[in-house]
PDB file of C-alpha atoms in Angstrom:
ATOM      1  CA  UNK R  30     -27.711  -7.853   8.178  1.00  0.00           C
ATOM      2  CA  UNK R  31     -24.812  -9.183   6.079  1.00  0.00           C
ATOM      3  CA  UNK R  32     -21.497  -9.601   7.833  1.00  0.00           C
ATOM      4  CA  UNK R  33     -18.247  -8.464   6.264  1.00  0.00           C
ATOM      5  CA  UNK R  34     -15.448 -11.091   6.240  1.00  0.00           C
ATOM      6  CA  UNK R  35     -11.874 -11.023   4.963  1.00  0.00           C
ATOM      7  CA  UNK R  36     -11.160 -13.651   2.316  1.00  0.00           C
ATOM      8  CA  UNK R  37      -7.395 -13.067   2.051  1.00  0.00           C
ATOM      9  CA  UNK R  38      -4.608 -10.690   3.000  1.00  0.00           C
ATOM     10  CA  UNK R  39      -0.938 -10.381   2.116  1.00  0.00           C
ATOM     11  CA  UNK R  40       1.859  -7.917   2.878  1.00  0.00           C
ATOM     12  CA  UNK R  41       5.130  -6.939   1.200  1.00  0.00           C
ATOM     13  CA  UNK R  42       7.983  -4.609   2.098  1.00  0.00           C
ATOM     14  CA  UNK R  43       8.946  -2.604  -0.984  1.00  0.00           C
ATOM     15  CA  UNK R  44      12.470  -1.165  -1.074  1.00  0.00           C
ATOM     16  CA  UNK R  45      12.520   1.255  -3.990  1.00  0.00           C
ATOM     17  CA  UNK R  46      14.966   3.675  -5.612  1.00  0.00           C
ATOM     18  CA  UNK R  47      13.794   6.508  -7.880  1.00  0.00           C
ATOM     19  CA  UNK R  48      12.574   6.532 -10.521  1.00  0.00           C
ATOM     20  CA  UNK R  49       9.865   3.939  -9.954  1.00  0.00           C
ATOM     21  CA  UNK R  50       6.107   3.518 -10.454  1.00  0.00           C
ATOM     22  CA  UNK R  51       3.933   0.577  -9.422  1.00  0.00           C
ATOM     23  CA  UNK R  52       0.324   0.047 -10.484  1.00  0.00           C
ATOM     24  CA  UNK R  53      -2.239  -1.609  -8.235  1.00  0.00           C
ATOM     25  CA  UNK R  54      -5.208  -2.690 -10.340  1.00  0.00           C
ATOM     26  CA  UNK R  55      -6.171  -6.274  -9.523  1.00  0.00           C
ATOM     27  CA  UNK R  56      -9.950  -6.518  -9.411  1.00  0.00           C
ATOM     28  CA  UNK R  57     -11.371  -6.794  -5.898  1.00  0.00           C
ATOM     29  CA  UNK R  58      -8.103  -6.155  -4.038  1.00  0.00           C
ATOM     30  CA  UNK R  59      -8.094  -3.330  -1.554  1.00  0.00           C
ATOM     31  CA  UNK R  60      -4.778  -1.800  -0.555  1.00  0.00           C
ATOM     32  CA  UNK R  61      -2.970  -0.336   2.402  1.00  0.00           C
ATOM     33  CA  UNK R  62       0.334   1.511   1.983  1.00  0.00           C
ATOM     34  CA  UNK R  63       2.577   2.800   4.763  1.00  0.00           C
ATOM     35  CA  UNK R  64       5.578   4.953   3.872  1.00  0.00           C
ATOM     36  CA  UNK R  65       8.320   3.783   6.223  1.00  0.00           C
ATOM     37  CA  UNK R  66      11.145   5.850   4.694  1.00  0.00           C
ATOM     38  CA  UNK R  67      11.313   8.502   1.974  1.00  0.00           C
ATOM     39  CA  UNK R  68       8.456   9.975  -0.006  1.00  0.00           C
ATOM     40  CA  UNK R  69       6.238   9.177  -2.962  1.00  0.00           C
ATOM     41  CA  UNK R  70       2.953   9.977  -4.663  1.00  0.00           C
ATOM     42  CA  UNK R  71      -0.297   8.022  -4.802  1.00  0.00           C
ATOM     43  CA  UNK R  72      -2.209   8.609  -8.027  1.00  0.00           C
ATOM     44  CA  UNK R  73      -5.914   7.796  -8.329  1.00  0.00           C
ATOM     45  CA  UNK R  74      -7.357   8.488 -11.764  1.00  0.00           C
ATOM     46  CA  UNK R  75      -5.568  10.813 -14.157  1.00  0.00           C
ATOM     47  CA  UNK R  76      -4.929  13.834 -11.971  1.00  0.00           C
ATOM     48  CA  UNK R  77      -5.747  12.961  -8.352  1.00  0.00           C
ATOM     49  CA  UNK R  78      -2.193  12.995  -6.916  1.00  0.00           C
ATOM     50  CA  UNK R  79      -1.723  12.582  -3.165  1.00  0.00           C
ATOM     51  CA  UNK R  80       1.841  13.344  -1.909  1.00  0.00           C
ATOM     52  CA  UNK R  81       3.012  10.926   0.792  1.00  0.00           C
ATOM     53  CA  UNK R  82       5.865  11.311   3.257  1.00  0.00           C
ATOM     54  CA  UNK R  83       7.507   8.968   5.754  1.00  0.00           C
ATOM     55  CA  UNK R  84       4.997   8.141   8.467  1.00  0.00           C
ATOM     56  CA  UNK R  85       1.949   8.460   6.188  1.00  0.00           C
ATOM     57  CA  UNK R  86      -0.553   5.638   5.741  1.00  0.00           C
ATOM     58  CA  UNK R  87      -3.181   5.381   3.031  1.00  0.00           C
ATOM     59  CA  UNK R  88      -5.951   2.850   2.542  1.00  0.00           C
ATOM     60  CA  UNK R  89      -7.764   2.241  -0.757  1.00  0.00           C
ATOM     61  CA  UNK R  90     -10.887   0.591   0.700  1.00  0.00           C
ATOM     62  CA  UNK R  91     -12.964   0.455  -2.513  1.00  0.00           C
ATOM     63  CA  UNK R  92     -10.388  -1.407  -4.639  1.00  0.00           C
ATOM     64  CA  UNK R  93      -9.926   1.586  -6.947  1.00  0.00           C
ATOM     65  CA  UNK R  94      -6.950   1.157  -9.301  1.00  0.00           C
ATOM     66  CA  UNK R  95      -4.054   3.405  -8.337  1.00  0.00           C
ATOM     67  CA  UNK R  96      -0.338   3.977  -8.785  1.00  0.00           C
ATOM     68  CA  UNK R  97       2.397   4.593  -6.253  1.00  0.00           C
ATOM     69  CA  UNK R  98       5.373   6.371  -7.784  1.00  0.00           C
ATOM     70  CA  UNK R  99       8.478   8.323  -6.951  1.00  0.00           C
ATOM     71  CA  UNK R 100       7.831  12.070  -7.251  1.00  0.00           C
ATOM     72  CA  UNK R 101       7.719  12.997 -10.940  1.00  0.00           C
ATOM     73  CA  UNK R 102       7.990   9.425 -12.301  1.00  0.00           C
ATOM     74  CA  UNK R 103       6.422   8.897 -15.713  1.00  0.00           C
ATOM     75  CA  UNK R 104       3.106   7.062 -15.980  1.00  0.00           C
ATOM     76  CA  UNK R 105       4.387   4.907 -18.851  1.00  0.00           C
ATOM     77  CA  UNK R 106       6.968   3.315 -16.541  1.00  0.00           C
ATOM     78  CA  UNK R 107       4.373   1.582 -14.302  1.00  0.00           C
ATOM     79  CA  UNK R 108       5.158  -1.968 -13.226  1.00  0.00           C
ATOM     80  CA  UNK R 109       2.127  -4.015 -12.081  1.00  0.00           C
ATOM     81  CA  UNK R 110       2.326  -4.896  -8.379  1.00  0.00           C
ATOM     82  CA  UNK R 111       1.301  -8.492  -9.169  1.00  0.00           C
ATOM     83  CA  UNK R 112       4.331  -8.813 -11.455  1.00  0.00           C
ATOM     84  CA  UNK R 113       6.694  -7.545  -8.751  1.00  0.00           C
ATOM     85  CA  UNK R 114       5.163  -9.918  -6.191  1.00  0.00           C
ATOM     86  CA  UNK R 115       5.973 -12.949  -8.372  1.00  0.00           C
ATOM     87  CA  UNK R 116       9.659 -11.984  -8.548  1.00  0.00           C
ATOM     88  CA  UNK R 117      10.328 -13.048  -4.969  1.00  0.00           C
ATOM     89  CA  UNK R 118       9.109 -15.764  -2.643  1.00  0.00           C
ATOM     90  CA  UNK R 119       9.839 -13.623   0.405  1.00  0.00           C
ATOM     91  CA  UNK R 120       7.972 -10.496   1.404  1.00  0.00           C
ATOM     92  CA  UNK R 121      10.806  -8.112   0.533  1.00  0.00           C
ATOM     93  CA  UNK R 122      10.810  -6.617  -2.972  1.00  0.00           C
ATOM     94  CA  UNK R 123      13.512  -4.358  -4.414  1.00  0.00           C
ATOM     95  CA  UNK R 124      12.929  -2.306  -7.553  1.00  0.00           C
ATOM     96  CA  UNK R 125      13.599   0.991  -9.300  1.00  0.00           C
ATOM     97  CA  UNK R 126      16.640   2.971 -10.344  1.00  0.00           C
ATOM     98  CA  UNK R 127      19.572   4.563  -8.531  1.00  0.00           C
ATOM     99  CA  UNK R 128      17.893   7.656  -7.018  1.00  0.00           C
ATOM    100  CA  UNK R 129      16.209   8.569  -3.751  1.00  0.00           C
ATOM    101  CA  UNK R 130      15.333   5.564  -1.564  1.00  0.00           C
ATOM    102  CA  UNK R 131      11.801   4.849  -0.389  1.00  0.00           C
ATOM    103  CA  UNK R 132      10.523   1.966   1.750  1.00  0.00           C
ATOM    104  CA  UNK R 133       6.812   1.160   1.748  1.00  0.00           C
ATOM    105  CA  UNK R 134       4.837  -1.524   3.531  1.00  0.00           C
ATOM    106  CA  UNK R 135       2.073  -2.609   1.137  1.00  0.00           C
ATOM    107  CA  UNK R 136      -0.855  -4.809   1.997  1.00  0.00           C
ATOM    108  CA  UNK R 137      -3.567  -6.245  -0.198  1.00  0.00           C
ATOM    109  CA  UNK R 138      -6.777  -7.695   1.133  1.00  0.00           C
ATOM    110  CA  UNK R 139     -10.001  -9.062  -0.280  1.00  0.00           C
ATOM    111  CA  UNK R 140     -13.468  -9.569   1.154  1.00  0.00           C
ATOM    112  CA  UNK R 141     -15.731 -12.549   0.575  1.00  0.00           C
ATOM    113  CA  UNK R 142     -18.570 -10.199  -0.363  1.00  0.00           C
ATOM    114  CA  UNK R 143     -16.840  -7.650  -2.634  1.00  0.00           C
ATOM    115  CA  UNK R 144     -20.138  -5.820  -3.257  1.00  0.00           C
ATOM    116  CA  UNK R 145     -21.020  -5.377   0.413  1.00  0.00           C
ATOM    117  CA  UNK R 146     -22.860  -2.043   0.937  1.00  0.00           C
ATOM    118  CA  UNK R 147     -20.456  -1.018   3.719  1.00  0.00           C
ATOM    119  CA  UNK R 148     -17.560  -1.053   1.222  1.00  0.00           C
ATOM    120  CA  UNK R 149     -19.417   1.031  -1.353  1.00  0.00           C
ATOM    121  CA  UNK R 150     -19.960   3.780   1.220  1.00  0.00           C
ATOM    122  CA  UNK R 151     -16.253   4.211   1.988  1.00  0.00           C
ATOM    123  CA  UNK R 152     -14.177   7.008   0.427  1.00  0.00           C
ATOM    124  CA  UNK R 153     -11.760   6.365  -2.443  1.00  0.00           C
ATOM    125  CA  UNK R 154      -8.783   7.001  -0.165  1.00  0.00           C
ATOM    126  CA  UNK R 155      -8.199   7.282   3.575  1.00  0.00           C
ATOM    127  CA  UNK R 156      -5.012   9.237   4.335  1.00  0.00           C
ATOM    128  CA  UNK R 157      -3.560   9.258   7.841  1.00  0.00           C
ATOM    129  CA  UNK R 158      -0.634  11.641   8.024  1.00  0.00           C
ATOM    130  CA  UNK R 159       2.465  10.962  10.036  1.00  0.00           C
ATOM    131  CA  UNK R 160       4.369  13.560  12.020  1.00  0.00           C
ATOM    132  CA  UNK R 161       8.066  14.371  11.587  1.00  0.00           C
ATOM    133  CA  UNK R 162       8.609  11.231   9.511  1.00  0.00           C
ATOM    134  CA  UNK R 163       6.936   8.923  12.030  1.00  0.00           C
ATOM    135  CA  UNK R 164       3.641   7.113  12.143  1.00  0.00           C
ATOM    136  CA  UNK R 165       1.046   8.290  14.627  1.00  0.00           C
ATOM    137  CA  UNK R 166       1.801   6.651  17.962  1.00  0.00           C
ATOM    138  CA  UNK R 167      -1.445   4.637  17.965  1.00  0.00           C
ATOM    139  CA  UNK R 168      -0.439   2.945  14.647  1.00  0.00           C
ATOM    140  CA  UNK R 169       3.176   2.034  15.384  1.00  0.00           C
ATOM    141  CA  UNK R 170       2.599  -1.359  17.024  1.00  0.00           C
ATOM    142  CA  UNK R 171       0.238  -2.448  14.264  1.00  0.00           C
ATOM    143  CA  UNK R 172       2.687  -1.479  11.510  1.00  0.00           C
ATOM    144  CA  UNK R 173       5.618  -3.133  13.298  1.00  0.00           C
ATOM    145  CA  UNK R 174       3.605  -6.373  13.440  1.00  0.00           C
ATOM    146  CA  UNK R 175       2.792  -6.104   9.717  1.00  0.00           C
ATOM    147  CA  UNK R 176       6.465  -5.516   8.857  1.00  0.00           C
ATOM    148  CA  UNK R 177       7.343  -8.749  10.657  1.00  0.00           C
ATOM    149  CA  UNK R 178       4.505 -10.497   8.803  1.00  0.00           C
ATOM    150  CA  UNK R 179       5.798  -9.180   5.471  1.00  0.00           C
ATOM    151  CA  UNK R 180       9.404 -10.270   5.950  1.00  0.00           C
ATOM    152  CA  UNK R 181       9.087 -13.400   8.104  1.00  0.00           C
ATOM    153  CA  UNK R 182       9.739 -16.532   6.094  1.00  0.00           C
ATOM    154  CA  UNK R 183       8.247 -18.867   8.718  1.00  0.00           C
ATOM    155  CA  UNK R 184       5.336 -21.273   8.203  1.00  0.00           C
ATOM    156  CA  UNK R 185       2.597 -18.664   8.773  1.00  0.00           C
ATOM    157  CA  UNK R 186       4.110 -16.050   6.431  1.00  0.00           C
ATOM    158  CA  UNK R 187       2.046 -14.674   3.542  1.00  0.00           C
TER     159      UNK R 187
END
């Protein structure tokens, strides 16, 4: 039996104002996105649009390319996530226009064995819905720890 091991992980706090659209398409990177404030859409493929509200969490466990965008944002306006990440040394990224505000905790992670059979069997997207703008109670501590990880500029920060 082959074991599954993380090779890397990193987290960023995105503070966005509509209109905005960010593409996630780096080969081998899986993503996790938690909507802390506001709302947005996750787009997988051409027409698979998943509306997200505050308190929602999605995981893209198969490394499928996708876009997070403000509701109704144009596809042609996508900014690659890797490009945004290079614009700041800290884990806090600000982008977008002057409209509705959205805050998202984004994580990217890679596995040593990207072709592991356990990964291939996972769905394209795992969506855990929040309630009344809040994360499910069992996720709150985990997300709070990741927010600290994303914005802490100490020696162990990503």
